[in-house]
Short mmCIF file of C-alpha atoms in Angstrom, two decimals:
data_model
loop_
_atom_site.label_atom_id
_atom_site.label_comp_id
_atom_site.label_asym_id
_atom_site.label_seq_id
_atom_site.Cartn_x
_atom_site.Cartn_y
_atom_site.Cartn_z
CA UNK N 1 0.00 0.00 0.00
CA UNK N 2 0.66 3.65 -1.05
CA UNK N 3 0.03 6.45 1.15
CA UNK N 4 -3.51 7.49 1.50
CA UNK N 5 -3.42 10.68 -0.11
CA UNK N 6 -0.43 12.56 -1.63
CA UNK N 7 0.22 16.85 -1.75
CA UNK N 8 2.40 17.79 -4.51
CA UNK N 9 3.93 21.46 -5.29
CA UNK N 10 3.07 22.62 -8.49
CA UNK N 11 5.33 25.37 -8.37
CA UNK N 12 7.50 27.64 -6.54
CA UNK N 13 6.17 31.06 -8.31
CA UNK N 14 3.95 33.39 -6.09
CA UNK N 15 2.22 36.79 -6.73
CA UNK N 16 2.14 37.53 -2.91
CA UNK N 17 4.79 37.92 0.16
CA UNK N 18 2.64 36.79 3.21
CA UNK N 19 4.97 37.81 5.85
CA UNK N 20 4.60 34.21 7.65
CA UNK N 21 5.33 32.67 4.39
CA UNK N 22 8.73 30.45 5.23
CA UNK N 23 9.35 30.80 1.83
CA UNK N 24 7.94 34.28 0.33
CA UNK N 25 8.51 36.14 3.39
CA UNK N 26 10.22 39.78 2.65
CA UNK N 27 11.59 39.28 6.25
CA UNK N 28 13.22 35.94 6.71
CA UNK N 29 15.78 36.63 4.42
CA UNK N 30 15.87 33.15 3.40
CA UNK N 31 18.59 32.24 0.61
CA UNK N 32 17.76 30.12 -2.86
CA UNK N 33 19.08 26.77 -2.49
CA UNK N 34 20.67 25.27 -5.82
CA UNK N 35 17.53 23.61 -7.00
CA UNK N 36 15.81 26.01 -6.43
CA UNK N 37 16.51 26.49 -10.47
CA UNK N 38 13.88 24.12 -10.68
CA UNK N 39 10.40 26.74 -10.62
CA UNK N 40 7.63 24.46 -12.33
CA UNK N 41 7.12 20.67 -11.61
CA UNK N 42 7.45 19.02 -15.33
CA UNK N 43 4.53 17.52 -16.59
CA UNK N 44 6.51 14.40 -17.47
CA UNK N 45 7.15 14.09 -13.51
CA UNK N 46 3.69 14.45 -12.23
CA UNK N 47 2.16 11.76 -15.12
CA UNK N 48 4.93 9.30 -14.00
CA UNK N 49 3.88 9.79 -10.23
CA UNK N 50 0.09 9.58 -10.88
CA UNK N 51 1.13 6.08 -12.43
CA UNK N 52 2.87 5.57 -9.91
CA UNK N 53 0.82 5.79 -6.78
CA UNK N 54 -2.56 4.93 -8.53
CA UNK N 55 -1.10 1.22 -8.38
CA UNK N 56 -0.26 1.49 -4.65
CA UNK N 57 -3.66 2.83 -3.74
CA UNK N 58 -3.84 6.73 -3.10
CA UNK N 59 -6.97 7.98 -4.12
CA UNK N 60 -6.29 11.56 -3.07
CA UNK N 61 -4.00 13.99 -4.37
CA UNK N 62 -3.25 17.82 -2.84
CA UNK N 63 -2.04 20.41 -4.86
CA UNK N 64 -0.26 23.25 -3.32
CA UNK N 65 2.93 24.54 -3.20
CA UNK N 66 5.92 26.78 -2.15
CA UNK N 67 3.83 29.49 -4.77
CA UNK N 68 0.54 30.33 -6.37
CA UNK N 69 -0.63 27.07 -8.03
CA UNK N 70 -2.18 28.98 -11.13
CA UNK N 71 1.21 30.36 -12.14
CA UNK N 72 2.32 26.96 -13.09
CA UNK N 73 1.58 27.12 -16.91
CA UNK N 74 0.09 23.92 -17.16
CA UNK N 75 -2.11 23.71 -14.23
CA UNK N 76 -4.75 22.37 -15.81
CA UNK N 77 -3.20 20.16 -17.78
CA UNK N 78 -1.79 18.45 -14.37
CA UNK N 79 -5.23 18.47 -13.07
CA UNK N 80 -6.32 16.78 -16.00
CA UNK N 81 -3.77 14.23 -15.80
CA UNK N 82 -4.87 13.58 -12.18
CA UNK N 83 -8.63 13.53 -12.62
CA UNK N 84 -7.78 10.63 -15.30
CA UNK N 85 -6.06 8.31 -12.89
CA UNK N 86 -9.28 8.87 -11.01
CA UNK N 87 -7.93 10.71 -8.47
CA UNK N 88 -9.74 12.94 -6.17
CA UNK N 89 -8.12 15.91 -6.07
CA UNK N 90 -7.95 19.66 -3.64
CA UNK N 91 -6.57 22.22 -4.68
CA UNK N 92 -5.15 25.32 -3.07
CA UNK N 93 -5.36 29.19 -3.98
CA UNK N 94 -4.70 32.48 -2.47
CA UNK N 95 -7.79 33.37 -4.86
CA UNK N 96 -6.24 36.24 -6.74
CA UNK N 97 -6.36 34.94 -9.99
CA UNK N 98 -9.99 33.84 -10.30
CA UNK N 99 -11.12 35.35 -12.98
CA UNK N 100 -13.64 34.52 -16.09
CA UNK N 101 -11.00 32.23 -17.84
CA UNK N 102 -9.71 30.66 -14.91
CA UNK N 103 -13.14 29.56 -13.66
CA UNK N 104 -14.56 27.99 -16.63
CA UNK N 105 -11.28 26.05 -16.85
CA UNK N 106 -11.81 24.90 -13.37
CA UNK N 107 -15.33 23.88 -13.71
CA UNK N 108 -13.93 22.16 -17.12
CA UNK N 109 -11.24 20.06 -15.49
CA UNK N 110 -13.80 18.75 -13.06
CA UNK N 111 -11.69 19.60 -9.44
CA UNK N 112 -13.28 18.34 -6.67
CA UNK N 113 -12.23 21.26 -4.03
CA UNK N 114 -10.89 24.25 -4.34
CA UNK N 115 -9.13 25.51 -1.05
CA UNK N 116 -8.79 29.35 -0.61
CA UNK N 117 -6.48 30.48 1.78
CA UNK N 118 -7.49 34.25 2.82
CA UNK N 119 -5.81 35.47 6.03
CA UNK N 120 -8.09 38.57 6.29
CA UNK N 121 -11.65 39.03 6.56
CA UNK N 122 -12.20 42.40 5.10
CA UNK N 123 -10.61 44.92 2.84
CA UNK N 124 -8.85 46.70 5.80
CA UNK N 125 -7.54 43.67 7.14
CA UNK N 126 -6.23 42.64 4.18
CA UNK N 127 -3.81 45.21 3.94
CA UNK N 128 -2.30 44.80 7.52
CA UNK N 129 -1.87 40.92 6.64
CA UNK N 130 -0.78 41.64 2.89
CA UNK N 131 1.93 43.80 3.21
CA UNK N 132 2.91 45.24 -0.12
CA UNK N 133 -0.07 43.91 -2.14
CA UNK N 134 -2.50 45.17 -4.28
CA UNK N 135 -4.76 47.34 -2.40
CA UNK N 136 -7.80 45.90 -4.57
CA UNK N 137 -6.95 41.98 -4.18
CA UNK N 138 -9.67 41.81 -1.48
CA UNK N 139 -12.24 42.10 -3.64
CA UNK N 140 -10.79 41.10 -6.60
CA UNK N 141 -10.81 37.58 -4.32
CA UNK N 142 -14.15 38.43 -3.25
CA UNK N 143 -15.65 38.58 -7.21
CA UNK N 144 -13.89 35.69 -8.20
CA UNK N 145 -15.47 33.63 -5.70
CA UNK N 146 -19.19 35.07 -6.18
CA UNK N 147 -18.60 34.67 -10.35
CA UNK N 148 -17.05 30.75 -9.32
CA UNK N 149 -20.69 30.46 -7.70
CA UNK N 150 -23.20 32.11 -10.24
CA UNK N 151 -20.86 30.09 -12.92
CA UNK N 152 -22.12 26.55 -10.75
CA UNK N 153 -25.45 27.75 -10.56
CA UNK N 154 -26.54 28.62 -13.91
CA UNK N 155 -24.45 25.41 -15.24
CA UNK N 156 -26.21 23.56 -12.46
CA UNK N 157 -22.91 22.21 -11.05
CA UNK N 158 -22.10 21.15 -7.89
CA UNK N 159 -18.25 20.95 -7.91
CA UNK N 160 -15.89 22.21 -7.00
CA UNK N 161 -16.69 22.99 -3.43
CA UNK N 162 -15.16 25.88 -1.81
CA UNK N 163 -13.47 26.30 1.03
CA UNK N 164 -12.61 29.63 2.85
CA UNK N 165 -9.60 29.09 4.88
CA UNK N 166 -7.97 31.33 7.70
CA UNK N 167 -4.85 31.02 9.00
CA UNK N 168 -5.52 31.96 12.37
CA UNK N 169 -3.17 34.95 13.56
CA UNK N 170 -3.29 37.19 16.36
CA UNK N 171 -3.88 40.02 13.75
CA UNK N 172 -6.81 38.19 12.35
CA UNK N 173 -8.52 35.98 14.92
CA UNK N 174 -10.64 38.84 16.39
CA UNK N 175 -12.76 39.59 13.47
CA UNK N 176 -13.38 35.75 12.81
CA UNK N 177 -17.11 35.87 13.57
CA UNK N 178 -17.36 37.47 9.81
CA UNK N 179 -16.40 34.38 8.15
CA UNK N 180 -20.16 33.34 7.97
CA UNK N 181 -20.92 36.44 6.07
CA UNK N 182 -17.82 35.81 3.25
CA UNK N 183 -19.39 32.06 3.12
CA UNK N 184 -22.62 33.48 2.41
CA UNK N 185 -21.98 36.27 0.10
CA UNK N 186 -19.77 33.85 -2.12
CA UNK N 187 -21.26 30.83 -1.80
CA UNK N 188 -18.34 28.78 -0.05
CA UNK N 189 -19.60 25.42 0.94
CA UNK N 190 -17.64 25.15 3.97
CA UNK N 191 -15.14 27.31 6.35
CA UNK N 192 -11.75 26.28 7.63
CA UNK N 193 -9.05 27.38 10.04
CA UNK N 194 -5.66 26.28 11.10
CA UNK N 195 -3.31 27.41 13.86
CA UNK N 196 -0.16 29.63 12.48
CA UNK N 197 3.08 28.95 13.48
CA UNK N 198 5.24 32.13 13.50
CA UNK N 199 8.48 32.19 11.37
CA UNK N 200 9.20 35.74 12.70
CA UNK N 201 7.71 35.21 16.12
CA UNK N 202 5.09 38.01 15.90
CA UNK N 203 2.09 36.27 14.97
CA UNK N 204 1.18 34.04 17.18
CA UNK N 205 -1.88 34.92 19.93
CA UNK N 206 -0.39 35.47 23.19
CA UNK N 207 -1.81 33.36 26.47
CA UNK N 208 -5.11 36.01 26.75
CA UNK N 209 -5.71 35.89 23.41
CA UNK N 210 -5.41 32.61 23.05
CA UNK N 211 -8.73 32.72 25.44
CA UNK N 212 -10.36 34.99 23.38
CA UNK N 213 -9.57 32.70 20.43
CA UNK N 214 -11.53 29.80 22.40
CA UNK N 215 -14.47 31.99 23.32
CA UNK N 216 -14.75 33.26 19.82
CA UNK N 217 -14.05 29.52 17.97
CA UNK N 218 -16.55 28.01 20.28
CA UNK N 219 -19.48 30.77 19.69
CA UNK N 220 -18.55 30.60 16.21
CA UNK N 221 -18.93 26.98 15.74
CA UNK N 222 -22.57 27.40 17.24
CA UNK N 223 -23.18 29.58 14.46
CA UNK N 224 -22.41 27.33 11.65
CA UNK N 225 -24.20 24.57 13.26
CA UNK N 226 -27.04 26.76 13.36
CA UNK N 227 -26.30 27.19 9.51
CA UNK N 228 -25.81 23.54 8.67
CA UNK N 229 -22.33 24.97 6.98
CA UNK N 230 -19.47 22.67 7.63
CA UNK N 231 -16.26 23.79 9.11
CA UNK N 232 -13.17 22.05 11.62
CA UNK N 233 -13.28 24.27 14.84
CA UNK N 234 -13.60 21.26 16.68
CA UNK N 235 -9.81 19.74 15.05
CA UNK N 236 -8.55 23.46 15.33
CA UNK N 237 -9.73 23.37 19.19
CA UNK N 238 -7.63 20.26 19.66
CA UNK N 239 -4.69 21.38 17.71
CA UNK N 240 -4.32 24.12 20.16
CA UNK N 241 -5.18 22.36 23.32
CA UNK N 242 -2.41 19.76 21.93
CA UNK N 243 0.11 22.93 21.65
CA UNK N 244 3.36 23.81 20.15
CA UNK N 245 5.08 21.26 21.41
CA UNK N 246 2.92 18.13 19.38
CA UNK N 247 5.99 15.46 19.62
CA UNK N 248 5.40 15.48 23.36
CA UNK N 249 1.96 14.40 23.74
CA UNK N 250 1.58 12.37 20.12
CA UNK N 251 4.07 10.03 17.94
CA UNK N 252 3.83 10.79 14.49
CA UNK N 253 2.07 8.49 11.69
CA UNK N 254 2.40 10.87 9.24
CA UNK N 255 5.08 8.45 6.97
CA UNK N 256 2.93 5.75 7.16
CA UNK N 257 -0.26 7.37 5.15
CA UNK N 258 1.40 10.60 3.54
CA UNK N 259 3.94 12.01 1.63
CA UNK N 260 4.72 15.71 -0.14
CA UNK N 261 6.36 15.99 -3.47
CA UNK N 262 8.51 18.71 -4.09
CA UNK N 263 8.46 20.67 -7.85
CA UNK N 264 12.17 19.52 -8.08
CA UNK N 265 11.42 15.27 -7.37
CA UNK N 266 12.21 15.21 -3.64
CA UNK N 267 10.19 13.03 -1.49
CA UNK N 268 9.27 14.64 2.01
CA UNK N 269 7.43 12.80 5.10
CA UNK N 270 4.93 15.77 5.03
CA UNK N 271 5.06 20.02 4.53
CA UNK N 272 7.23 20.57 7.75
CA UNK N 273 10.07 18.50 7.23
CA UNK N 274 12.51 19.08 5.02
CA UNK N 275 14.00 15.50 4.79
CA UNK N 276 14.52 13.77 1.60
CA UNK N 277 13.30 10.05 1.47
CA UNK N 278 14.45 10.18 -2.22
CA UNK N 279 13.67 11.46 -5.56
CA UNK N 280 10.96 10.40 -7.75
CA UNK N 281 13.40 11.40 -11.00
CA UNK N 282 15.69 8.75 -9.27
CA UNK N 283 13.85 6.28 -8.23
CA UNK N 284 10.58 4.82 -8.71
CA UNK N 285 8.01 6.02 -5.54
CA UNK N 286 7.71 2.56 -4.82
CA UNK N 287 11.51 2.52 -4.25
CA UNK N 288 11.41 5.27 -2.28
CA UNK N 289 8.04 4.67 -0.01
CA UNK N 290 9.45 1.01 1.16
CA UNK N 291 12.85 2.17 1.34
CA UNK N 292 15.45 2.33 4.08
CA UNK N 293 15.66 6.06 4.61
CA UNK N 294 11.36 5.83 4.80
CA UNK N 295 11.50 2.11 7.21
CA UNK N 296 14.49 4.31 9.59
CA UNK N 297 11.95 8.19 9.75
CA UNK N 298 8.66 5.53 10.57
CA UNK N 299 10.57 3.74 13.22
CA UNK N 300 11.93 7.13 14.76
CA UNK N 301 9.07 9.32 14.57
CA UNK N 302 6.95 6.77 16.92
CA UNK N 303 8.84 7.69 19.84
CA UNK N 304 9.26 10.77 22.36
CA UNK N 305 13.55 10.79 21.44
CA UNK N 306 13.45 9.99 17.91
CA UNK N 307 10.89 12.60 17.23
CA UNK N 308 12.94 14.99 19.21
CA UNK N 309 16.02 14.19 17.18
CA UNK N 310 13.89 15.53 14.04
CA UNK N 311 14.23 18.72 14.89
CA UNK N 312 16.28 20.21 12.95
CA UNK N 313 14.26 19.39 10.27
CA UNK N 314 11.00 19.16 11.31
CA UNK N 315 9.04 21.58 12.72
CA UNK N 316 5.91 20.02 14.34
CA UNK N 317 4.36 23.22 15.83
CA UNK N 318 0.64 23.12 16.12
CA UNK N 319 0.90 20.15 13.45
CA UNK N 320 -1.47 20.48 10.84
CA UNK N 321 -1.50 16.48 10.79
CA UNK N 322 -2.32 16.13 14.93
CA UNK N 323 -5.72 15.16 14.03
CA UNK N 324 -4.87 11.83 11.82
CA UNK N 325 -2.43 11.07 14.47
CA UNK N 326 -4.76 11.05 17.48
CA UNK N 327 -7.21 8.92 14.99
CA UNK N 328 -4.81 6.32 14.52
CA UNK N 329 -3.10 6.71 17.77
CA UNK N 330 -6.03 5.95 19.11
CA UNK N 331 -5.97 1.96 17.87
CA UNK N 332 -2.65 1.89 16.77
CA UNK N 333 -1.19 1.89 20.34
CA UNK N 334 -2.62 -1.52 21.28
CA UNK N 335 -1.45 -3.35 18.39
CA UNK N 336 1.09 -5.48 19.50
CA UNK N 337 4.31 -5.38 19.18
CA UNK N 338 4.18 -1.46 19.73
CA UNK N 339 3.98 0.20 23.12
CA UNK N 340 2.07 2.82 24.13
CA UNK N 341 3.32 6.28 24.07
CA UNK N 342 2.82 7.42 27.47
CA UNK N 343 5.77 4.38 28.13
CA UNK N 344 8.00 5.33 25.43
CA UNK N 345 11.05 7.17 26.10
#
């Protein structure tokens, strides 16, 4: 078996600099590795790795990125590709380039999600969180979204379903009650938010805000019952009750049903750790998934020490994979011959 679902970069190209972007950022000063020559992932690649894991099982693919996912030239042809290996397939967006094109290649390519990542909830707070950007991408986001609907109604279409995501940031998290009002006015089928980790230390809500986050999550979540509109406060609840500091409380499954594929070939456990298990230009994924370097990251990752070690690689703040962990942490820890966590050390 393959992993269960698969996130690939399209591309490293971006339009924006989020300032908590670890690779976009105007103020991390990061520096270009060598491959970073490497900007698009080649069509050639991405067919061979559909092939690839549609024999081992994966029935779900991510697309995403270290950039903008509609820069890559061929975006839909990739989708294409992956929609006829039968894959179901999410994609991701910061929304900016929705336009009238765009969309009716969307609805033609038959996605099943599209993902939009929007770390503001109105014009004004887009600027504070957008440093730098177009003063008008608000609602430029805003229209594309409403034409994306009116597009599935008159069609009479009912994919791709939207998703409004926030990155929850203590710049952002107090005006997160107006999320039901974007839904409605664009038609999003669904909310979503997600704990931000801080590359520059600045974004993260302190201790009382982090109990006005709760108060606000949890009122908010009545709401969108209320609604019938789907959303994950009750995963982004746990993933901050779990905390920062996720390899203390939780091993980590994440290399036994996942994997990330980077625009250059590289194999990665999972968006946070930067540690090659191989390259699919190399080696078949096959190779690669029932490998040694894959068999040695499994066996370490399932224990308080190993996952430690990882460290310098990994950076498992307010994991965005907590929630599949806990689900098969849950069983997994009385399958003999592993022990349970709370005895590892």
């Amino acid at each position: 078996m393959g992993p269960f679902y698969v996130a690939v970069d399209l591309t490293r190209r971006c339009n924006l600099q989020c300032p908590d972007c670890q690779y976009h950022s105007p103020f991390l000063n990061k520096q270009p590795s060598n491959d970073e020559r490497i900007v698009d992932i080649p069509v050639h690649s991405f067919e061979k790795l559909c092939s690839e894991i549609k024999t081992m099982g994966t029935t779900s693919l991510i697309l995403t990125g270290e950039g903008e996912p509609f820069l890559h030239p061929r975006m839909f042809d990739l989708i294409s590709v992956a929609k006829k290996a039968g894959f179901s397939i999410i994609l991701f967006t910061n929304g900016t380039l929705l336009n009238k094109n765009s969309i009716q290649s969307l609805l033609d390519s038959r996605l099943d999600v599209l993902k939009v990542s929007l770390w503001a909830s109105s014009a004004e707070e887009y600027k504070k969180n957008y440093p730098g950007a177009k003063s008008d991408n608000f609602e430029r986001i805003m229209d594309g979204l409403k034409l994306l609907n009116d597009f599935k109604v008159e069609k009479n279409i009912k994919f791709p379903d939207v998703v409004l995501h926030q990155p929850i940031t203590r710049q952002n998290f107090k005006n997160i009650n107006l999320r039901i009002a974007l839904a409605e006015k664009t038609g999003c089928s669904a909310l979503s938010f997600s704990p931000t980790w801080s590359w520059r230390g600045e974004s993260t809500p302190s201790p009382d805000e982090m109990k006005q986050l709760y108060v606000l999550l949890t009122r908010l979540k009545r709401q969108l019952d209320s609604f019938s509109l789907k959303h994950n406060i009750s995963q982004t609840l746990s993933r901050y009750k779990i905390g920062e500091a996720v390899w203390e409380k939780l091993p980590c499954y994440i290399a036994w049903y996942h994997t990330r594929i980077r625009v250059n070939g590289n194999v990665l456990p999972c968006q946070r750790c930067d540690f090659p298990m191989g390259n699919i230009n190399e080696n078949s994924f096959n190779e690669i998934w029932n490998g040694s370097m894959y068999r040695s990251f499994r066996k370490k990752t399932l224990t308080r020490k190993g996952l430690a070690s990882m460290g310098e690689y990994c950076d498992c703040r307010f994991c965005c994979y907590a929630g599949d962990n806990m689900n098969i942490h849950r069983l997994f820890r009385w399958i003999s011959p592993f022990v349970p966590w709370t005895r590892r050390h």
